[in-house]
mmCIF file of C-alpha atoms and ligand atoms in Angstrom:
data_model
loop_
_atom_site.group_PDB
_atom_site.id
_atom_site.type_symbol
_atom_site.label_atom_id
_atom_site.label_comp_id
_atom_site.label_asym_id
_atom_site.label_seq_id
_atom_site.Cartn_x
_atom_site.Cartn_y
_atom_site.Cartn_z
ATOM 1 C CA UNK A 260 -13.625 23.047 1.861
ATOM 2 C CA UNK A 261 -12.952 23.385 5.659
ATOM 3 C CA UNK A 262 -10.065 21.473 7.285
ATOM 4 C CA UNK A 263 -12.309 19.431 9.135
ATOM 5 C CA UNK A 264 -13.435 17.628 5.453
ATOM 6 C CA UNK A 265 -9.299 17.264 4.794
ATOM 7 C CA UNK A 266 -8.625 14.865 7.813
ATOM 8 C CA UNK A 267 -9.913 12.506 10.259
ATOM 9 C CA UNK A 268 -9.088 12.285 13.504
ATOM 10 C CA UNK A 269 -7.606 8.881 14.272
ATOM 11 C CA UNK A 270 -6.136 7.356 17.699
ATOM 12 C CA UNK A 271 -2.260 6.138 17.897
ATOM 13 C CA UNK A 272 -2.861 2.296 18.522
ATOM 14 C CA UNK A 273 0.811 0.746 19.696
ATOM 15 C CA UNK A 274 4.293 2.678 19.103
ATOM 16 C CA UNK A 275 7.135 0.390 19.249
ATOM 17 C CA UNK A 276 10.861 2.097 19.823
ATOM 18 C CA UNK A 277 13.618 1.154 17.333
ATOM 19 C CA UNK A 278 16.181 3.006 19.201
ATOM 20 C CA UNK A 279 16.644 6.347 21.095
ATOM 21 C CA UNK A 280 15.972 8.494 17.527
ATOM 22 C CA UNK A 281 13.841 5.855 15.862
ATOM 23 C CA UNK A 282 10.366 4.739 16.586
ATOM 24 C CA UNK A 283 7.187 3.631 14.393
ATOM 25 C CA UNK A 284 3.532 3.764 15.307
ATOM 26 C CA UNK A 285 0.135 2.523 14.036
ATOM 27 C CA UNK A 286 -2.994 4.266 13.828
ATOM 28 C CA UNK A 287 -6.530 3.310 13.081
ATOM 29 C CA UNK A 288 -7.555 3.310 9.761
ATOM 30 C CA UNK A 289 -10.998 4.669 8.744
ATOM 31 C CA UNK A 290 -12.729 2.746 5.645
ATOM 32 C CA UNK A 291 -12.274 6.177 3.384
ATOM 33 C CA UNK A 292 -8.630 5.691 3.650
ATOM 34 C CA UNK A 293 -6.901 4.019 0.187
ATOM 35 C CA UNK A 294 -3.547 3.867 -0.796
ATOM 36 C CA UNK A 295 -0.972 1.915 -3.128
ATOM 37 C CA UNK A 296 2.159 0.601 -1.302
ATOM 38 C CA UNK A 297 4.412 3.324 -1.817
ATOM 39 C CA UNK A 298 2.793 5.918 -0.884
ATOM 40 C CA UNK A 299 2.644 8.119 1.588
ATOM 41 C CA UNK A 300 0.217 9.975 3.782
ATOM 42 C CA UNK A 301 0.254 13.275 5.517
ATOM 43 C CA UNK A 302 -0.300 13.057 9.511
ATOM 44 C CA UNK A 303 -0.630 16.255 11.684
ATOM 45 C CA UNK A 304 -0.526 17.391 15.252
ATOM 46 C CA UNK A 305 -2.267 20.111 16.342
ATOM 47 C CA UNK A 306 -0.154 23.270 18.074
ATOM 48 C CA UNK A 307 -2.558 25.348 19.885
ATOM 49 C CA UNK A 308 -4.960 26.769 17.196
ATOM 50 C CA UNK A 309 -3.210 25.252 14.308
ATOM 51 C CA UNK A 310 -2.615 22.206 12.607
ATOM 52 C CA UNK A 311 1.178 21.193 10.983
ATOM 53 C CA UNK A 312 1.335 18.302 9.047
ATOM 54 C CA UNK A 313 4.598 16.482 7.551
ATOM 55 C CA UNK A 314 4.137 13.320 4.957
ATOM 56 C CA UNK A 315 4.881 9.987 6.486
ATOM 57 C CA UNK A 316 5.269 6.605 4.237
ATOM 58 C CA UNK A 317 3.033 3.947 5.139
ATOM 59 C CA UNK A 318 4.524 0.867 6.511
ATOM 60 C CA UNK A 319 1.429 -1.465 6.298
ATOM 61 C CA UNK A 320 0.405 -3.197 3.623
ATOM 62 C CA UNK A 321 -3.324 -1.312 1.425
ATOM 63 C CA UNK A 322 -4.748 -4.600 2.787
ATOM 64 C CA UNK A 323 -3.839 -4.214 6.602
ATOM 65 C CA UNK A 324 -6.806 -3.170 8.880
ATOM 66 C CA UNK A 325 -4.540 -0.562 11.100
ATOM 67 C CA UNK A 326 -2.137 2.008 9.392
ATOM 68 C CA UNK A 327 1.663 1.352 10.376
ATOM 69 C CA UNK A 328 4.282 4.431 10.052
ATOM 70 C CA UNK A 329 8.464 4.598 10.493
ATOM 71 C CA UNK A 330 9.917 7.695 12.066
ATOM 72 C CA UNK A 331 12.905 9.688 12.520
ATOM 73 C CA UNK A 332 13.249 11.941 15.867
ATOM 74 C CA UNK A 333 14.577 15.065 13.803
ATOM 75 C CA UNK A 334 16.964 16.508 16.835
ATOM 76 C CA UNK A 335 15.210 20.294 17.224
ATOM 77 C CA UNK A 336 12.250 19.152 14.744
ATOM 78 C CA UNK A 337 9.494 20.696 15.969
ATOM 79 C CA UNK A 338 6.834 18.163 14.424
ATOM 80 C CA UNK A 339 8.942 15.032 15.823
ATOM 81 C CA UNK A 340 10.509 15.625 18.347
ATOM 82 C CA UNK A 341 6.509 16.088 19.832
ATOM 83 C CA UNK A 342 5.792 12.801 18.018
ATOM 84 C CA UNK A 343 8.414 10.987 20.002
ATOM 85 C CA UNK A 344 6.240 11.174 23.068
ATOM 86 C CA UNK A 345 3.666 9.802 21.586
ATOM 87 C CA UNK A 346 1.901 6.951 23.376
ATOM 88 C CA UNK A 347 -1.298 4.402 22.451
ATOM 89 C CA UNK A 348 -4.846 6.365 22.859
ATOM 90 C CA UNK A 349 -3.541 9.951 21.550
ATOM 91 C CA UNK A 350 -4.949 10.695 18.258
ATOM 92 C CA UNK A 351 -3.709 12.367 15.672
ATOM 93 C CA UNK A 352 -4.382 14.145 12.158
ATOM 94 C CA UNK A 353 -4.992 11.920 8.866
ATOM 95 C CA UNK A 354 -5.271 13.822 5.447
ATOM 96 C CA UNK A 355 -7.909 11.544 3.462
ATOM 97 C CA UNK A 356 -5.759 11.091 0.599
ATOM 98 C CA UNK A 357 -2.889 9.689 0.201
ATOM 99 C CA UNK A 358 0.219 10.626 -2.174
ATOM 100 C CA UNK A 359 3.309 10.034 -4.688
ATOM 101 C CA UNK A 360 4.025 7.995 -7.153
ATOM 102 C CA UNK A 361 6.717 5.283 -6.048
ATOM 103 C CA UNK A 362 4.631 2.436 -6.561
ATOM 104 C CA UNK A 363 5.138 -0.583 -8.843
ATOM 105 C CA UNK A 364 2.314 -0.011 -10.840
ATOM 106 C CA UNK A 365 4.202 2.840 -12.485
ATOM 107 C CA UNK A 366 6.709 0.649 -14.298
ATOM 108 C CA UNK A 367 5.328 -0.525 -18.220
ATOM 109 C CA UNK A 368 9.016 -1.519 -19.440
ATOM 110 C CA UNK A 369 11.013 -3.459 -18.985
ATOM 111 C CA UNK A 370 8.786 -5.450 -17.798
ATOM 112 C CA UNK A 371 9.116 -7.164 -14.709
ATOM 113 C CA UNK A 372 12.104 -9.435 -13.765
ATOM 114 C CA UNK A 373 14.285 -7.973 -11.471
ATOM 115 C CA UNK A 374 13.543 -5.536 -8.362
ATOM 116 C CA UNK A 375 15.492 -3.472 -6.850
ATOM 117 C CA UNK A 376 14.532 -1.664 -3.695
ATOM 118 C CA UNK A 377 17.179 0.650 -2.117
ATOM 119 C CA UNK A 378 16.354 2.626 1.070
ATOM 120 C CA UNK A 379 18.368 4.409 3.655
ATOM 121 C CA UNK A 380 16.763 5.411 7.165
ATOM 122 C CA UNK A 381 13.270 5.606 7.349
ATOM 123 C CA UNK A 382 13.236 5.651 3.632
ATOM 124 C CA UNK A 383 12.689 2.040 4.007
ATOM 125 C CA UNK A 384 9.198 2.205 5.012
ATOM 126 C CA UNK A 385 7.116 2.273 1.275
ATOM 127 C CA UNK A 386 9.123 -0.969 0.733
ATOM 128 C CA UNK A 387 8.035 -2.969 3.405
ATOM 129 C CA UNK A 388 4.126 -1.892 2.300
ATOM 130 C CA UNK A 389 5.182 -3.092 -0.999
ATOM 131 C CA UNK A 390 6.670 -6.372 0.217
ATOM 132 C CA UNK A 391 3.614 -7.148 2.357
ATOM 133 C CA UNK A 392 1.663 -8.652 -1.185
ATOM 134 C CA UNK A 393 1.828 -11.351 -2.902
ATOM 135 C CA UNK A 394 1.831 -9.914 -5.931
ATOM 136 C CA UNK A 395 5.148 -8.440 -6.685
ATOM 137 C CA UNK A 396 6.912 -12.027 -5.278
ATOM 138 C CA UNK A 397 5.405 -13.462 -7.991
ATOM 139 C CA UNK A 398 5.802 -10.670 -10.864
ATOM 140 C CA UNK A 399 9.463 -10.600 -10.671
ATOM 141 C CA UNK A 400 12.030 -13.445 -10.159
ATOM 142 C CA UNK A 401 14.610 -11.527 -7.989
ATOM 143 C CA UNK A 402 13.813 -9.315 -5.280
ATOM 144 C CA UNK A 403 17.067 -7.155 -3.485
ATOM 145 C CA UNK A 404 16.229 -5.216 -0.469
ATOM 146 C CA UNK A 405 19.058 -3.172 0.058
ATOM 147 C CA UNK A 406 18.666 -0.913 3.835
ATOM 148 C CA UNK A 407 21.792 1.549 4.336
ATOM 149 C CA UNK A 408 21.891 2.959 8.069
ATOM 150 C CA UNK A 409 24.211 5.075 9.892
ATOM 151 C CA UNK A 410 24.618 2.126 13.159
ATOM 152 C CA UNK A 411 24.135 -1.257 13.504
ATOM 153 C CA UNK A 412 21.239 0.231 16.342
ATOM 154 C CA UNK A 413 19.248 1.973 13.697
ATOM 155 C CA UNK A 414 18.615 -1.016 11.596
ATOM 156 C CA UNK A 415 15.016 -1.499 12.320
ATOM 157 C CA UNK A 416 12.749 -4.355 11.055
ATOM 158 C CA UNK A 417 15.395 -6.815 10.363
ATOM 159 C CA UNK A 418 13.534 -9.635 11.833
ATOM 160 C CA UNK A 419 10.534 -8.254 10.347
ATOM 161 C CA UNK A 420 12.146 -8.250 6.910
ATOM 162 C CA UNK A 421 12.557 -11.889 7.103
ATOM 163 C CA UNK A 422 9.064 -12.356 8.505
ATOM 164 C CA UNK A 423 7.631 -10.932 5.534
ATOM 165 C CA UNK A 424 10.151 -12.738 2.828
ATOM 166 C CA UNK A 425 8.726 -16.230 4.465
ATOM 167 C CA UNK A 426 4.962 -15.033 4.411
ATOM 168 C CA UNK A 427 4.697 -13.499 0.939
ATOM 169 C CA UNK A 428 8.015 -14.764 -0.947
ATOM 170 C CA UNK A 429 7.369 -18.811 -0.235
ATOM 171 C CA UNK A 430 7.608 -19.917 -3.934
ATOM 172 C CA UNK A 431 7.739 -16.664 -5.463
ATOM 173 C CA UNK A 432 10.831 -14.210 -6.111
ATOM 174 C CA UNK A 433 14.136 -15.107 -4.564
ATOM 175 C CA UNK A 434 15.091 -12.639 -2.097
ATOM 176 C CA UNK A 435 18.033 -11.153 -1.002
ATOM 177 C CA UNK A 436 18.164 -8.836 2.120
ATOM 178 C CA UNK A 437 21.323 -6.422 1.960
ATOM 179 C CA UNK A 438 21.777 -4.561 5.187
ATOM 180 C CA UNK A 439 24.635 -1.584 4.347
ATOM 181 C CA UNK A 440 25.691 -0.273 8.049
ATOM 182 C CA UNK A 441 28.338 2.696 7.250
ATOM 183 C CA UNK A 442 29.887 4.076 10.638
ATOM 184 C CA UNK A 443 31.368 1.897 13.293
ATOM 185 C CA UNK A 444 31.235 -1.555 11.492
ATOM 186 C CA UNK A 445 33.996 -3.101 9.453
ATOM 187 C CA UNK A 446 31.950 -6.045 8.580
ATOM 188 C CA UNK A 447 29.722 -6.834 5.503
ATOM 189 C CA UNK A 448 28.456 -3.915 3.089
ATOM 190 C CA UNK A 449 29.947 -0.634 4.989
ATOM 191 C CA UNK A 450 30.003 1.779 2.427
ATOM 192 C CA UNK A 451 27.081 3.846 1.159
ATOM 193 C CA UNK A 452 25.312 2.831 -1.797
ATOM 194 C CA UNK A 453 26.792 4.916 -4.774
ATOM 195 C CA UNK A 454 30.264 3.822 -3.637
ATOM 196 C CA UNK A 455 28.723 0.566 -3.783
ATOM 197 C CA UNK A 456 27.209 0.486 -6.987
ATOM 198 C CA UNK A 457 30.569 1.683 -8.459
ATOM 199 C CA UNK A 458 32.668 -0.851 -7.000
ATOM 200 C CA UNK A 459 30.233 -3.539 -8.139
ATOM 201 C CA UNK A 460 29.760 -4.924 -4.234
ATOM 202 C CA UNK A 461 26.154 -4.430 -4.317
ATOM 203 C CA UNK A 462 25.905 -6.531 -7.408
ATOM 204 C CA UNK A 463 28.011 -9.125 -5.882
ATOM 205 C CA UNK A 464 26.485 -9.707 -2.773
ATOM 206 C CA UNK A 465 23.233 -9.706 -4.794
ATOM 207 C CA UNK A 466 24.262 -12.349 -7.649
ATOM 208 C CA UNK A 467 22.511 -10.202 -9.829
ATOM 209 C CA UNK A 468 23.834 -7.665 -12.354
ATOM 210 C CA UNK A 469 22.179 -4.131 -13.170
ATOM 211 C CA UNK A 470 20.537 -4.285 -16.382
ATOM 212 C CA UNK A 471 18.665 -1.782 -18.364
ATOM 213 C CA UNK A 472 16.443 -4.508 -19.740
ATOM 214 C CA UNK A 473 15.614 -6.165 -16.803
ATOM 215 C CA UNK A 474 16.004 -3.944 -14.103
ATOM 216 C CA UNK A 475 13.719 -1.564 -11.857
ATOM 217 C CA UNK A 476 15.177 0.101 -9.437
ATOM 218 C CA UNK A 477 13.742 2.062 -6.436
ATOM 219 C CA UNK A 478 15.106 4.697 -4.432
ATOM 220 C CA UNK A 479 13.753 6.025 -1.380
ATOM 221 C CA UNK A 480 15.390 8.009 1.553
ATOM 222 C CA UNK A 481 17.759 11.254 1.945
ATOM 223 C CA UNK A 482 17.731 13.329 -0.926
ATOM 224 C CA UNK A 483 21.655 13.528 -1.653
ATOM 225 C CA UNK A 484 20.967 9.342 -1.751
ATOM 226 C CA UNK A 485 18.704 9.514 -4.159
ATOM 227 C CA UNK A 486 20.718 11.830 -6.274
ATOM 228 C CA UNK A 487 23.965 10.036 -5.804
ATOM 229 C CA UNK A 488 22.867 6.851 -6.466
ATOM 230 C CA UNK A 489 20.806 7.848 -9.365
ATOM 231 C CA UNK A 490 23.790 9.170 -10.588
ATOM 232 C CA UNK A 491 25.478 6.248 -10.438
ATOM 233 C CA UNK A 492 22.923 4.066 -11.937
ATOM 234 C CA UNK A 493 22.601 6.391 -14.793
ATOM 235 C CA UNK A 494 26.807 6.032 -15.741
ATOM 236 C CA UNK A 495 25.882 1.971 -15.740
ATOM 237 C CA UNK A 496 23.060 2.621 -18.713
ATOM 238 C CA UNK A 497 20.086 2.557 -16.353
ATOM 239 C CA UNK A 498 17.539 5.318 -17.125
ATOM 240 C CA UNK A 499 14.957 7.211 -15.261
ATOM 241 C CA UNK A 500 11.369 5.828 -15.536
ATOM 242 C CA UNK A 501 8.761 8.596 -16.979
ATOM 243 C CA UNK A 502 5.474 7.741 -18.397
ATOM 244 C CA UNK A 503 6.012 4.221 -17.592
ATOM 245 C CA UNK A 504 9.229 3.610 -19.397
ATOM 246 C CA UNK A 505 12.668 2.955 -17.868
ATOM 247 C CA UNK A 506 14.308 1.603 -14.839
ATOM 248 C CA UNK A 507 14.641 4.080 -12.028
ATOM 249 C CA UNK A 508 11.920 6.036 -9.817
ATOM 250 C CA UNK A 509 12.571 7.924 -6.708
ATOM 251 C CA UNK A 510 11.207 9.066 -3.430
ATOM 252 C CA UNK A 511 12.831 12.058 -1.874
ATOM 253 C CA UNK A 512 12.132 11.470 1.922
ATOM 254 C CA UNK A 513 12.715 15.178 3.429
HETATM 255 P P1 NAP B 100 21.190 9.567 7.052
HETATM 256 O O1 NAP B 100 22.238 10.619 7.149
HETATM 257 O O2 NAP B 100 20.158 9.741 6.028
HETATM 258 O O3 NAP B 100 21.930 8.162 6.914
HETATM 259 C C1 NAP B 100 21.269 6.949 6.658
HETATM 260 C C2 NAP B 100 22.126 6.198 5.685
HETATM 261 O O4 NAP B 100 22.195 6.926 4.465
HETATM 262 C C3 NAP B 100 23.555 6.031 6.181
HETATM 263 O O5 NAP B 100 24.014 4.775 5.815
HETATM 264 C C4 NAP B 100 24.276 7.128 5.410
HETATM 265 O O6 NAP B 100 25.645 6.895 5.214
HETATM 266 C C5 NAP B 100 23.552 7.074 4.108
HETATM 267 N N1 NAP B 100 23.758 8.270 3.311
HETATM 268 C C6 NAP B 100 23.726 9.558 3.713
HETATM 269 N N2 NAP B 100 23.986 10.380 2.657
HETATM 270 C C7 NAP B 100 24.184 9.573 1.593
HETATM 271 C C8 NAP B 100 24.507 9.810 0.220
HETATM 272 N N3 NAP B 100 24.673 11.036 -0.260
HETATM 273 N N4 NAP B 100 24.632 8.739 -0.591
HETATM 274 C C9 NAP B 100 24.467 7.502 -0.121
HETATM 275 N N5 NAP B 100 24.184 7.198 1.160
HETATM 276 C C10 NAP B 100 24.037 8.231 2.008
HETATM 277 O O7 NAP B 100 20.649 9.307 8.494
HETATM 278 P P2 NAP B 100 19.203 9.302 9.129
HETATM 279 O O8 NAP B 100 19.472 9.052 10.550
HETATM 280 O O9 NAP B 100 18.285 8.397 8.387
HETATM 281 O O10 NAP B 100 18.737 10.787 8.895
HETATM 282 C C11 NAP B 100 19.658 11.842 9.239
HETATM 283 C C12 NAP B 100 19.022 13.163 9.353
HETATM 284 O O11 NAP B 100 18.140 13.409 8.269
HETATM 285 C C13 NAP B 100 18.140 13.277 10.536
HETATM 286 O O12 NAP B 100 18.847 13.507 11.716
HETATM 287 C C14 NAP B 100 17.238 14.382 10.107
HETATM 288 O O13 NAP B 100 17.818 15.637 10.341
HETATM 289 C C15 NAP B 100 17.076 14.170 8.654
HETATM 290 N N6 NAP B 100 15.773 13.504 8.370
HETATM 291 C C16 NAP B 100 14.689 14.276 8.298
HETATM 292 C C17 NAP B 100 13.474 13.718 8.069
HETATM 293 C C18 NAP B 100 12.261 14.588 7.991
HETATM 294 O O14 NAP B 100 11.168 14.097 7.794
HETATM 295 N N7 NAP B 100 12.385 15.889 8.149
HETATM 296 C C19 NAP B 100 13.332 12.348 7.885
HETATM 297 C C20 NAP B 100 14.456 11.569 7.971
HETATM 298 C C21 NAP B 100 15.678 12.170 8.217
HETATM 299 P P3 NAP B 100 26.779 7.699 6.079
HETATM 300 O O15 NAP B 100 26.864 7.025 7.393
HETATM 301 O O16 NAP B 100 28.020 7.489 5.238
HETATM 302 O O17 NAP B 100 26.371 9.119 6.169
#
């Protein structure tokens, strides 16, 4: 197979800036192009003669017409800190699958009740595809988005957040959004999410207790997260969800 039959080439339709390190950007999305919310695709830019991809979540919802993504300006990065410039009309690489397994379909038991989405950075992306569907606000009863960020200036989508609880959540789940913000800020959730989980903060802002019955729990975002906090939701009896059974599944995000 030649490179040209792994990609398309597809143009950079709006970027929108989050804040001097953050930005996200939406591409158009050629009919060959399926995905579950969750996962991810793998976007390149070409350097000279070659090509360098890196995997990006998708933002958008599988039934949106344009592909949304949520990214980090990694300082010295050689693949963003060329994506920051980015601007509407460039085009760029899009492998024609997509990838990973975080996606809700994965879960058998428990079955659904309560939902548990925790993200930090642009680890929150594969949950706002996920949130964008009617489906999983009426599957479980209680949805927790829980967003940890280093600055109150890198919490990006807030408004969005809401947006989407009020489109897809009107009679369905009830919904709790948890911004965590961990330097600078004495107010609210300020401490990251193991600490959290310890202390049993998250579950009290939440009104809803951990629970190996009822309980899935997704993790998405920087890896030493994902370990930590797995860690910490395996000393409270959670368990790790393989071949459908148990409570937590994980993205690693770089
Ligand atoms: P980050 O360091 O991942 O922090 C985001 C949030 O996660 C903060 O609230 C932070 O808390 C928390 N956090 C960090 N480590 C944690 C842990 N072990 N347990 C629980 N929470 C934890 O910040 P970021 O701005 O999203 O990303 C930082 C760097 O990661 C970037 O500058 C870049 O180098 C790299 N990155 C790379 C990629 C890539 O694709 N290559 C993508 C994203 C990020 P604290 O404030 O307490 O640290």
């Amino acid at each position: 197979m030649t490179n040209d039959e792994k990609f398309s080439r597809e143009t950079v339709l709006s970027v929108k800036r989050w804040s001097d390190s953050l930005f996200s950007f939406t591409l158009t999305r050629p009919a060959h192009f399926r995905f579950s919310a969750g996962q991810f695709a793998r976007i390149g830019i070409e350097v000279g003669d070659e090509q360098v991809f890196r995997a990006y979540s998708v933002v958008s919802s599988p039934f949106a017409e344009e592909l949304e993504f949520f990214s980090i300006v990694v300082p010295d990065g050689a693949f963003t800190s060329r994506l920051q410039h980015l601007k509407a009309g460039d085009q760029l690489l899009l492998e024609k699958i997509p990838y990973g397994f975080l996606t809700l379909a994965r879960y058998q038991q428990p079955l659904p009740q309560d939902l548990w989405l925790l993200a930090t950075g642009t680890g929150l992306a594969p949950f706002l595809s996920m949130l964008q569907d009617f489906e999983p606000w009426q599957n479980y009863q209680h949805i927790i988005l829980a967003y940890s960020v280093r600055t109150r200036d890198e919490l990006a989508y807030e408004k969005e957040i809401q947006q989407i609880a009020a489109t897809f959540g009107d009679g369905g789940a009830s919904f709790k959004f948890l911004p965590i913000i961990t330097r600078g800020e004495q107010t609210g959730l300020n401490q990251r999410l193991p600490v959290l989980i310890q202390n049993g903060e998250l579950e009290a802002e939440a009104q809803l207790k951990f629970d190996a019955a009822h309980s899935h729990v997704m993790l998405c975002g920087n890896p030493q997260m994902v370990e930590d906090t797995r860690n910490a939701l395996k000393a409270i009896g959670l368990t790790m969800n393989r071949r459908g059974m148990g409570n937590i599944a994980v993205e690693n995000y770089w």
